[in-house]
């Protein structure tokens, strides 16, 4: 493995979140990277999907000062629209966000070097040591920024921190081969085994994903399967059973987490000027989740019903 670290490598990060206990062992800091090839209808981080910086507008914070309209050279600020920003005209330059002091307009995503992110993460190193935690890369899918993720993971390992990556595995096999050797735990999203449903609800085919999942399991890295439980998509005994059976068949994965559907990200769609398609979807209740947990356990897997 090549050990030289390129601390100047740049990536687009949209959040760094501390004190997570759901995203790998111990207490962890999550670095959220922009970019995802999937378009899951239930995504609670829609600002993560685009690979570029993106303007968000939250009407609750707007005081109507008009500064945004004065600085926008594209004429993209539209007071008559509930979304405020005309996305056909906006080029995400960020000028309006710079003058919006109440924070109604904010840019999601910032270019950062590996050095800058590591310097931020160093603030948590005592906590990593005490709790057995570390750094988790999430997104989006961090493997869609492969060079940045690789250098950041190498830097984290050089600090002695535990590393985890959350991925959908919809990436070229080469990326898996290069990045996974620097990862202690893979949090692997397997959403459905049914190819048609996968395509209908996420916009991509799961063939590549299932192949990559097998490759990850062959590489011998500790892997936890994570399944978002979504009504009409996979919240039924047959779908959960098939995912558990597939996970068991890998031979190297003994843990599966079920993540019940929630609506925490719905307002972000409005902030991005987008429509949320699952408006009337209900969160699966506790009884259902317990039933699914038992199905997973019947395949000899440890199962948690978790958040996120
Ligand atoms: S600058 Fe911000 S607070 Fe002022 S009108 Fe524009 S969005 Fe509202
Ligand atoms: S990001 Fe730039 S183009 Fe878009 S609304 Fe703001 S100032 Fe106008």
Coordinates of C-alpha atoms and ligand atoms in Angstrom, one line a residue:
X1 CA 0.0 0.0 0.0
X2 CA 1.3 3.5 -0.9
X3 CA 1.8 5.4 2.3
X4 CA 2.6 8.8 1.1
X5 CA -0.3 11.2 1.9
X6 CA -1.3 14.0 -0.3
X7 CA -2.6 16.5 2.3
X8 CA -3.3 19.0 -0.4
X9 CA -6.0 16.8 -2.1
X10 CA -9.3 18.7 -2.3
X11 CA -12.8 17.5 -1.8
X12 CA -16.3 19.0 -1.3
X13 CA -17.5 18.5 2.3
X14 CA -20.9 19.6 3.4
X15 CA -20.9 18.8 7.1
X16 CA -18.7 17.6 9.9
X17 CA -20.8 16.1 12.7
X18 CA -19.5 15.1 16.1
X19 CA -20.6 12.7 18.8
X20 CA -22.2 10.1 16.6
X21 CA -22.8 6.7 18.2
X22 CA -24.7 5.1 15.3
X23 CA -22.0 5.1 12.6
X24 CA -19.4 2.6 13.6
X25 CA -17.7 1.7 16.9
X26 CA -17.3 4.1 19.8
X27 CA -18.0 7.9 19.5
X28 CA -17.3 9.1 16.0
X29 CA -17.0 12.2 14.0
X30 CA -18.7 12.0 10.6
X31 CA -17.3 13.8 7.6
X32 CA -20.1 14.2 5.0
X33 CA -19.0 14.4 1.4
X34 CA -21.0 15.8 -1.5
X35 CA -22.0 13.6 -4.4
X36 CA -24.2 10.5 -4.9
X37 CA -25.1 8.6 -8.1
X38 CA -28.4 7.4 -6.5
X39 CA -31.6 9.4 -6.2
X40 CA -33.4 7.5 -3.4
X41 CA -36.8 9.0 -3.0
X42 CA -36.5 8.9 0.8
X43 CA -33.1 10.5 1.0
X44 CA -32.8 12.6 4.2
X45 CA -29.8 14.5 2.9
X46 CA -30.8 15.7 -0.5
X47 CA -28.1 18.4 -0.3
X48 CA -25.6 15.6 -0.5
X49 CA -26.7 14.4 -4.0
X50 CA -25.1 17.0 -6.2
X51 CA -21.4 17.0 -6.6
X52 CA -21.2 20.7 -6.5
X53 CA -21.9 23.4 -4.0
X54 CA -25.6 24.3 -3.8
X55 CA -27.7 27.2 -2.6
X56 CA -30.3 26.5 0.1
X57 CA -33.1 28.9 1.2
X58 CA -34.9 28.6 4.5
X59 CA -37.8 31.0 4.6
X60 CA -38.1 30.9 8.4
X61 CA -34.8 32.8 8.8
X62 CA -35.5 35.5 6.2
X63 CA -36.1 39.1 7.5
X64 CA -36.9 40.5 4.1
X65 CA -33.9 42.9 4.0
X66 CA -33.5 42.6 0.2
X67 CA -29.7 42.4 0.2
X68 CA -29.8 39.1 -1.7
X69 CA -31.7 40.6 -4.6
X70 CA -29.3 43.5 -4.9
X71 CA -26.2 41.4 -5.1
X72 CA -27.5 38.7 -7.5
X73 CA -26.3 39.6 -11.0
X74 CA -28.3 36.7 -12.6
X75 CA -31.7 38.0 -11.5
X76 CA -32.3 34.7 -9.8
X77 CA -33.9 36.0 -6.6
X78 CA -37.6 35.8 -7.0
X79 CA -39.7 37.1 -4.0
X80 CA -43.0 35.9 -5.6
X81 CA -41.8 32.2 -5.3
X82 CA -42.0 30.3 -2.1
X83 CA -38.6 28.8 -3.1
X84 CA -37.2 32.3 -3.5
X85 CA -34.5 31.1 -5.9
X86 CA -35.1 30.6 -9.6
X87 CA -32.9 27.6 -10.2
X88 CA -32.9 28.0 -14.0
X89 CA -31.1 31.3 -13.5
X90 CA -29.0 30.6 -10.4
X91 CA -25.4 29.5 -10.9
X92 CA -24.6 28.8 -7.3
X93 CA -22.0 31.6 -7.0
X94 CA -22.8 32.1 -3.3
X95 CA -22.8 35.9 -3.4
X96 CA -26.3 36.2 -1.9
X97 CA -25.4 33.8 0.9
X98 CA -22.4 36.0 1.8
X99 CA -24.7 39.0 2.5
X100 CA -27.5 37.1 4.1
X101 CA -26.7 37.5 7.8
X102 CA -29.7 35.8 9.3
X103 CA -28.7 32.6 7.4
X104 CA -31.8 32.2 5.3
X105 CA -29.6 31.6 2.3
X106 CA -26.6 29.3 2.8
X107 CA -24.3 27.4 0.5
X108 CA -24.2 23.7 1.1
X109 CA -20.7 22.3 0.5
X110 CA -17.3 23.7 0.8
X111 CA -14.0 22.8 -0.9
X112 CA -11.5 21.6 1.8
X113 CA -8.1 20.0 1.7
X114 CA -7.3 16.8 3.5
X115 CA -5.0 19.0 5.8
X116 CA -8.0 21.2 6.7
X117 CA -10.3 18.3 7.5
X118 CA -7.6 16.5 9.6
X119 CA -6.9 19.7 11.6
X120 CA -10.6 19.8 12.4
X121 CA -10.7 16.1 13.4
X122 CA -7.7 16.5 15.7
X123 CA -10.0 18.3 18.1
X124 CA -11.7 14.9 18.7
X125 CA -8.7 12.7 19.0
X126 CA -8.9 12.3 22.8
X127 CA -12.5 11.2 22.5
X128 CA -11.6 8.7 19.7
X129 CA -9.0 7.2 22.0
X130 CA -11.2 7.0 25.1
X131 CA -14.3 5.6 23.3
X132 CA -12.6 3.3 20.7
X133 CA -14.2 5.6 18.1
X134 CA -12.9 7.4 15.1
X135 CA -13.8 9.0 11.8
X136 CA -16.6 7.9 9.5
X137 CA -16.9 9.2 5.9
X138 CA -20.4 9.5 4.7
X139 CA -22.3 11.5 2.2
X140 CA -23.7 11.2 -0.4
X141 CA -21.3 8.4 -1.1
X142 CA -17.7 9.2 -0.1
X143 CA -16.4 6.7 -2.7
X144 CA -17.7 9.0 -5.4
X145 CA -14.8 11.4 -4.4
X146 CA -12.3 8.5 -4.4
X147 CA -9.0 10.5 -4.5
X148 CA -10.0 12.7 -1.6
X149 CA -11.5 9.9 0.5
X150 CA -8.4 7.8 -0.1
X151 CA -6.0 10.5 1.1
X152 CA -8.2 11.4 4.0
X153 CA -8.5 7.8 5.2
X154 CA -4.7 7.4 4.9
X155 CA -4.2 10.6 7.0
X156 CA -6.7 9.3 9.6
X157 CA -4.9 5.9 9.8
X158 CA -1.5 7.7 10.2
X159 CA -3.0 9.4 13.3
X160 CA -4.0 6.0 14.7
X161 CA -7.7 6.7 14.3
X162 CA -10.3 4.0 13.5
X163 CA -11.8 4.6 10.0
X164 CA -15.3 3.7 8.7
X165 CA -16.9 4.4 5.3
X166 CA -20.6 4.4 4.6
X167 CA -21.2 3.4 1.0
X168 CA -23.9 2.3 -1.5
X169 CA -21.0 0.6 -3.5
X170 CA -22.3 2.0 -6.8
X171 CA -18.7 2.8 -7.9
X172 CA -16.0 1.3 -10.2
X173 CA -14.4 -1.9 -8.8
X174 CA -11.0 -0.1 -8.9
X175 CA -12.2 2.4 -6.3
X176 CA -13.2 -0.4 -3.9
X177 CA -9.8 -2.0 -4.4
X178 CA -7.9 1.2 -3.7
X179 CA -9.9 2.6 -0.8
X180 CA -11.0 -0.4 1.3
X181 CA -7.5 -1.4 2.5
X182 CA -7.6 1.9 4.5
X183 CA -10.9 1.2 6.1
X184 CA -11.6 -0.6 9.4
X185 CA -15.4 -0.9 9.1
X186 CA -17.6 -0.6 6.0
X187 CA -21.2 0.4 6.6
X188 CA -22.8 -1.0 3.5
X189 CA -26.2 0.1 2.4
X190 CA -28.1 -2.7 0.9
X191 CA -31.5 -1.4 0.1
X192 CA -33.2 -4.2 -1.9
X193 CA -32.3 -7.3 -3.8
X194 CA -35.1 -6.8 -6.3
X195 CA -33.5 -5.1 -9.3
X196 CA -36.7 -3.5 -10.7
X197 CA -37.6 -2.0 -7.4
X198 CA -34.1 -0.8 -6.9
X199 CA -34.1 1.0 -10.2
X200 CA -37.6 2.5 -9.7
X201 CA -36.8 4.0 -6.2
X202 CA -33.2 4.9 -6.5
X203 CA -32.6 5.6 -10.2
X204 CA -29.9 2.9 -10.6
X205 CA -29.5 -0.8 -11.3
X206 CA -28.2 -2.9 -8.3
X207 CA -26.1 -5.3 -10.4
X208 CA -22.9 -3.4 -10.0
X209 CA -23.7 -2.9 -6.3
X210 CA -24.2 -6.6 -5.5
X211 CA -21.0 -7.5 -7.4
X212 CA -19.1 -4.8 -5.4
X213 CA -20.6 -6.0 -2.1
X214 CA -19.2 -9.5 -2.8
X215 CA -15.8 -8.0 -3.6
X216 CA -15.8 -6.0 -0.3
X217 CA -16.6 -9.1 1.6
X218 CA -13.7 -11.0 -0.1
X219 CA -11.3 -8.3 1.0
X220 CA -12.0 -9.3 4.5
X221 CA -12.8 -5.9 6.0
X222 CA -15.3 -5.8 8.9
X223 CA -18.7 -5.0 7.3
X224 CA -22.1 -4.0 8.7
X225 CA -25.0 -4.1 6.4
X226 CA -27.4 -1.2 6.8
X227 CA -31.0 -1.3 5.4
X228 CA -33.2 1.7 5.3
X229 CA -36.7 0.3 5.9
X230 CA -39.0 2.0 3.5
X231 CA -42.8 1.3 3.1
X232 CA -43.8 0.0 -0.3
X233 CA -40.1 -0.4 -1.2
X234 CA -38.8 -3.0 1.2
X235 CA -40.8 -2.8 4.4
X236 CA -42.2 -6.4 4.0
X237 CA -41.1 -9.8 5.3
X238 CA -40.0 -11.1 1.9
X239 CA -37.7 -8.1 1.0
X240 CA -36.1 -8.0 4.5
X241 CA -35.7 -11.8 4.4
X242 CA -34.0 -11.7 1.0
X243 CA -31.5 -9.0 2.2
X244 CA -30.7 -11.0 5.3
X245 CA -30.3 -14.2 3.2
X246 CA -27.9 -12.3 0.8
X247 CA -26.0 -10.8 3.7
X248 CA -25.6 -14.3 5.3
X249 CA -24.5 -15.8 2.0
X250 CA -21.5 -13.4 2.0
X251 CA -20.0 -15.5 4.8
X252 CA -18.0 -12.6 6.3
X253 CA -20.8 -10.3 7.5
X254 CA -22.6 -11.1 10.8
X255 CA -24.3 -7.8 11.6
X256 CA -27.2 -6.0 9.9
X257 CA -28.8 -2.7 11.1
X258 CA -32.4 -1.8 10.2
X259 CA -32.9 2.0 9.8
X260 CA -36.7 2.9 9.9
X261 CA -37.8 5.5 7.4
X262 CA -38.2 9.0 8.8
X263 CA -39.1 12.4 7.6
X264 CA -36.3 14.5 9.2
X265 CA -35.0 15.7 5.8
X266 CA -38.3 16.8 4.2
X267 CA -37.8 20.5 4.7
X268 CA -34.5 20.4 3.0
X269 CA -36.2 19.6 -0.3
X270 CA -38.1 22.9 -0.1
X271 CA -34.9 24.7 0.8
X272 CA -33.4 23.3 -2.5
X273 CA -36.5 24.1 -4.5
X274 CA -37.4 20.5 -4.9
X275 CA -40.5 18.4 -4.4
X276 CA -40.5 15.6 -1.8
X277 CA -42.2 12.6 -3.5
X278 CA -43.0 10.5 -0.4
X279 CA -45.1 13.2 1.3
X280 CA -47.8 10.8 2.6
X281 CA -45.5 7.9 3.6
X282 CA -45.7 6.8 7.3
X283 CA -42.8 5.7 9.5
X284 CA -42.9 1.9 10.2
X285 CA -44.0 1.4 13.8
X286 CA -42.1 -0.4 16.5
X287 CA -44.0 -3.6 16.2
X288 CA -43.2 -3.9 12.5
X289 CA -39.5 -3.2 13.1
X290 CA -39.4 -5.9 15.9
X291 CA -40.9 -8.4 13.4
X292 CA -38.2 -7.5 10.8
X293 CA -35.5 -7.8 13.5
X294 CA -36.6 -11.3 14.3
X295 CA -36.5 -12.2 10.6
X296 CA -32.9 -10.9 10.3
X297 CA -31.9 -12.8 13.5
X298 CA -33.4 -16.0 12.1
X299 CA -30.6 -15.9 9.5
X300 CA -28.0 -16.0 12.3
X301 CA -27.2 -12.3 12.0
X302 CA -26.9 -9.7 14.9
X303 CA -29.5 -7.1 14.3
X304 CA -29.9 -3.5 15.6
X305 CA -32.8 -1.2 14.9
X306 CA -31.2 2.1 14.8
X307 CA -31.4 5.7 13.8
X308 CA -30.5 7.6 10.6
Ligands
LIG1 S1 -30.5 38.5 2.3 FE1 -31.4 36.8 3.5 S2 -32.6 37.8 5.0 FE2 -32.3 39.3 3.5 S3 -34.1 39.1 2.1 FE3 -32.4 37.9 1.3 S4 -32.8 35.8 2.1 FE4 -34.0 37.3 3.3
LIG2 S1 -26.1 31.9 -5.7 FE1 -25.5 33.6 -7.0 S2 -26.7 33.3 -8.9 FE2 -27.7 32.1 -7.2 S3 -29.2 33.4 -6.4 FE3 -27.4 33.7 -5.1 S4 -26.3 35.4 -6.1 FE4 -27.8 34.7 -7.5

